[in-house]
Amino acid sequence: MQFMLLFSRQGKLRLQKWYVPLSDKEKKKITRELVQTVLARKPKMCSFLEWRDLKIVYKRYASLYFCCAIEDQDNELITLEIIHRYVELLDKYFGSVCELDIIFNFEKAYFILDEFLLGGEVQETSKKNVLKAIEQADLLQENSPSIVLNYCR
Amino acid sequence: MSDIVEKTLTALPGLFLQNQSVGGPAGVKTSFSSRLGGLVRGITALTSKHEEEKLIQQELSNLKATVSAPTTTLRMMRECMVRLIYCEMLGYDASFGYIHAIKLAQQGNLLEKRVGYLAVSLFLHENHELLLLLVNTVVKDLQSTNLVEVCMALTIVSQIFPREMIPAVLPLIEDKLQHSKEIIRRKAVLALYKFHLIAPNQVQHIHIKFRKALCDRDVGVMAASLHIYFRMIKENSSGYKDLTGSFVTILKQVVGGKLPVDFNYHSVPAPWIQIQLLRILGLLGKDDQRTSELMYDVLDESLRRAELNHNVTYAILFECVHTVYSIYPKSELLEKAAKCIGKFVLSPKINLKYLGLKALTYVIQQDPTLALQHQMTIIECLDHPDPIIKRETLELLYRITNAQNITVIVQKMLEYLHQSKEEYIIVNLVGKIAELAEKYAPDNAWFIQTMNAVFSVGGDVMHPDIPNNFMRLLAEGFDDETEDQQLRLYAVQSYLTLLDVENVFYPQKFLQVMSWVDASLSFLDGFVAEELSQGAAPYKPHHQRQEEKLSQEKVLNFEPYGLSFSSSGFTGRQSPAGISLGSDISGNSAETGMKETNSLKLEGIKKLWGKEGYLPKKEGKTGDETEALPVPQESIIMENVDQAVTKKDQCQVLTQSKEEKEKQLLASSLFVGLGSESTINLLGKADTVSHKFRRKPKVKETKSGETTSAHSMTCSYFSSSSNATYEDDYYLDALQDRGDKELNKFSLNSELLDSESLTELPSVEKLSNCKLSSSPSLFTDNNMEGFHPSQSTAPSVAPETSLASSLLEETSEHMHSELVEVCHNETISVSSYKIWKDDCLFIVWSVSNKSGLELKSANLEIAPAENFKITEQPGCCLPVIEAESIKTFQYSVQMEKPFTEGNLSGFINYQMMDTHSVQLEFSVNLSLLDFIRPLKISTENFGKLWLSFANDVKQNVKVSESQATLPSALKTLQQKLRLHVVEIIGNEGLLACQLLPSIPCLLHFRVHGDVLALWFRSSCSALPDYLLYQCQKVMEGS
């Protein structure tokens, strides 16, 4: 995967994760163009989009669009499932997730994403394991250092 | 004063935050009152972009003051960092905070560190100079006893890490591969994957450890290692064939539901792992029958098991289909896969329909009948409201374009072009249209009109090769002078009409083309002058351009055929197949700069479905030549037949609605010339054409049978000799059938070879069958010697009559070397010779007992050698050699690693009269050339392979005058190096060979004066160098 963008129906960016090195200028340009293109699509249209030499796979959940860029030889359908799995993870973590959860806790959304996808590849396919990793990190942070250290060793 | 107040204010929310429960499902909704929450709400309340900008700038300047204030605690810093990330996401510059993100990762406690690392990963890219400052922190955290810190460090490394600092952390990460916690092992594998991507050389030494990861007891670790294997196998599949069994076993277990239920996704077992494994198998089985056979069963099972009607099942099915069509074909599987594609294509779900089209596009050249089956769906998709469906349909049509359906297809493409606004699409599409027009144009008027459309829409963005090539065509013309005149006249007339239209603006490049063409017409002088003043290229007479071309030859022609239109300048109208790929490249390089090096161009290739969707041979070999003629005779005949059949069709469908009829008509004009019969069409047997779009199920059945066999033939680049002979003969006949007209055209293409030698060129392929006695003559001087490796002695039947009988039977069928004595004593003499079989090297040692006594316990052994795999062939059973008799020992030798020269040593021992045992040692020299075999591929496949290979070597070799002609250079390369001549274009040649068992190597060469410019490419990094060395040796030696 080359990058993942989350944006609202109004075109506001909610999350961006880039797995390929690009300049800020390029990132902005790509984001602007893509948000425009995706928002202009009609609901019954295909979830895939050819864009430059990339494939865009997108899906809308309530007011939020999830949008991934993959290479042409990658599997579009499984990318849709990656998006869905991410939404499942967010949902489980936040408890029926809504756009506001992601806006106000976007760093959490990033942490979850980083436990699921790493460097653009699926890191862990078991939902249980991903959530365990997140909760462990959260828990440790909440506790006092001595307990943390004991727990870890 | 206000500064201090501001700082206090900024610090307050941070202080509040301390008391909040942060993180954890329960606490997350409470952070609304945070400073970030305030900012978010503030922005949401605003109505104009201008207000937002003001607010954010204010926020940023506050943040700037806070982060650089010495009183700011790490806890406050963490909160600031979150806001900075937010501002950057909104598109504002927060670069002043980058250094603080690094500091936070360095100094903070776990909570702060986590945010610090996150900010770093979001702010910086892997070439950012600040990233170097993070290295020490990463090293420290990797050594931490705290699991969470190690995890964070591994996570950041897997995302961004400066390439040059890899050695600083590599040993630490390697250690983590043995860590007791699976999450650490998994992240370590992914970190190494990242390193493999950015600096493959640095992790080469740990390949063994990757194997351990593949066998890890934890599924997550195993799955992570698949990412590395996918990359490595993609780069060099031959190095990992031995793992095929393991991948198959893993896939079997996954498909069979043997993994923990945790890995199920909507009750489908580990779909991500399944798909990754399928992709790996596809790479491993490509062009490799033996490897493919290992996976047939599991693919069959995967196709069978994936039956749930869920998106994820379709994802697996799709990958399965792709793999089945990538590997060495098996008809049962192909049948099932084709059915699957049908399910996709006919699905009412638009996503599945799209993928069905994509799959069709991928398999279309292997199996054109599949397109015929779905022609009505394809027609419907052509008018689909979703542009992406339309575009994929056009891509599909582009791949089945031929001389008969070109006008309809190009018309559809032009329609789409006129609606497109995105530059990338326009560049891509005009490239394709121009390529098709040049290849298959039915007549002059159509050609000029089409090119006019191309220039007027794409003129500003298109690759410069398109106008250049077009002007060259106009200038040089073809063999028919009147035809050429008409073409030029028509062009000029059409331009005058276009220029007459008022208030229309044409792109600069189009005007350049017009002014160049019309330069001889005085009444356009004013216009031309204006254009010239705008920097248009002035007209140059033909000879002048030729001279310029020659003087620029180094620049222009040193590019590979197909990558550059200009390099095909000598070929007349016939364009090498590579151009079809070239057009995609043009699209990209127009954006990224014109003068890119070749390696950059490779990136631009639209990797539609990987490498192997290739044209059936008919198009590659016979198609180009016939269709290059302005109006091929065959196609006229065929058009007539087409019309007749269309009428028939019309009668049958009288009851259908008008709309249906239109679709039927469109279908018959689009799918003309598809199916396996088209090979015959082109050879002039027009009577079979009528089968083409008669859609009777019976015909379809027989056709699919034929296709399968044709498929199995073309599917393997390394087709067996019997197939090759068949094809060659076919081609030869075809050429002769077509008679003199074609030959004349041929001769135009080459200044060096006369037409006679060209007709015989295809027979070159026969030589590779190594039938010594009947080597057909290749060149007029007819002193063909057959192939032999570096030794200059011609192979021949064994010279020693006493040993002649010992030559194996199969020797007569294959090329072999002379029998050479390798060692002897008073009792025995050991000789050996090599047989260059198609798939391996055979070495035969023949031991002759000169004495009058029986030798007992005779045993010959070959010592294991580093680079070779030596297998004894059955044959020598009794350890006894009777008096005055000969016994042979045969070994097959496979090379495991490319090398230039090698040695095989061994010994023979025997006992005489129950007395002492005697041992004699010997050795045999092996050269790389012993393992090189001709690779029979079409020009298309050559072009595709060429672009897919990353390793190349270029060298100019000076040769003696006698060598500096194309025929003699060709002959040398063919005979001494066993290269297969794929095509000759002017003074350039394309040759191909393979290193056994199946590493292809391609050679592009051109003769220029007494310099031979050689350019090798291969999938194996060492092979080009070695071959170049051998090439230089034979060129200088002869």
PDB file of N, CA and C in Angstrom, chain B residues 17 180-181 240 275 324 493 585 863 934 1000:
ATOM      1  N   LEU B  17      -4.982  17.798  31.587  1.00  0.00           N
ATOM      2  CA  LEU B  17      -4.911  16.483  30.953  1.00  0.00           C
ATOM      3  C   LEU B  17      -4.343  15.426  31.886  1.00  0.00           C
ATOM      4  N   SER B 180      11.569 -14.131  22.658  1.00  0.00           N
ATOM      5  CA  SER B 180      10.549 -15.090  23.097  1.00  0.00           C
ATOM      6  C   SER B 180       9.128 -14.605  22.788  1.00  0.00           C
ATOM      7  N   LYS B 181       8.943 -13.275  22.709  1.00  0.00           N
ATOM      8  CA  LYS B 181       7.605 -12.743  22.432  1.00  0.00           C
ATOM      9  C   LYS B 181       7.370 -12.690  20.923  1.00  0.00           C
ATOM     10  N   TYR B 240      14.502 -19.370  -5.213  1.00  0.00           N
ATOM     11  CA  TYR B 240      13.662 -19.825  -4.109  1.00  0.00           C
ATOM     12  C   TYR B 240      12.741 -20.979  -4.493  1.00  0.00           C
ATOM     13  N   ILE B 275      -3.846 -15.046   0.208  1.00  0.00           N
ATOM     14  CA  ILE B 275      -3.575 -14.244  -0.991  1.00  0.00           C
ATOM     15  C   ILE B 275      -2.083 -14.043  -1.189  1.00  0.00           C
ATOM     16  N   VAL B 324      -3.379 -19.117 -11.471  1.00  0.00           N
ATOM     17  CA  VAL B 324      -3.571 -20.207 -12.426  1.00  0.00           C
ATOM     18  C   VAL B 324      -3.133 -19.772 -13.829  1.00  0.00           C
ATOM     19  N   GLN B 493      -3.843  18.241 -47.324  1.00  0.00           N
ATOM     20  CA  GLN B 493      -5.219  18.697 -47.519  1.00  0.00           C
ATOM     21  C   GLN B 493      -5.977  18.768 -46.197  1.00  0.00           C
ATOM     22  N   ILE B 585       5.329   3.927 -21.450  1.00  0.00           N
ATOM     23  CA  ILE B 585       6.469   4.621 -20.884  1.00  0.00           C
ATOM     24  C   ILE B 585       6.421   6.074 -21.279  1.00  0.00           C
ATOM     25  N   ALA B 863      33.523 -35.965  -8.022  1.00  0.00           N
ATOM     26  CA  ALA B 863      33.520 -35.243  -6.749  1.00  0.00           C
ATOM     27  C   ALA B 863      32.460 -34.145  -6.788  1.00  0.00           C
ATOM     28  N   PRO B 934      19.641 -21.856 -26.559  1.00  0.00           N
ATOM     29  CA  PRO B 934      18.849 -20.796 -27.207  1.00  0.00           C
ATOM     30  C   PRO B 934      17.492 -20.657 -26.535  1.00  0.00           C
ATOM     31  N   PRO B1000      16.608 -16.614 -18.095  1.00  0.00           N
ATOM     32  CA  PRO B1000      16.736 -16.003 -19.411  1.00  0.00           C
ATOM     33  C   PRO B1000      17.752 -14.879 -19.433  1.00  0.00           C
TER      34      PRO B1000
END
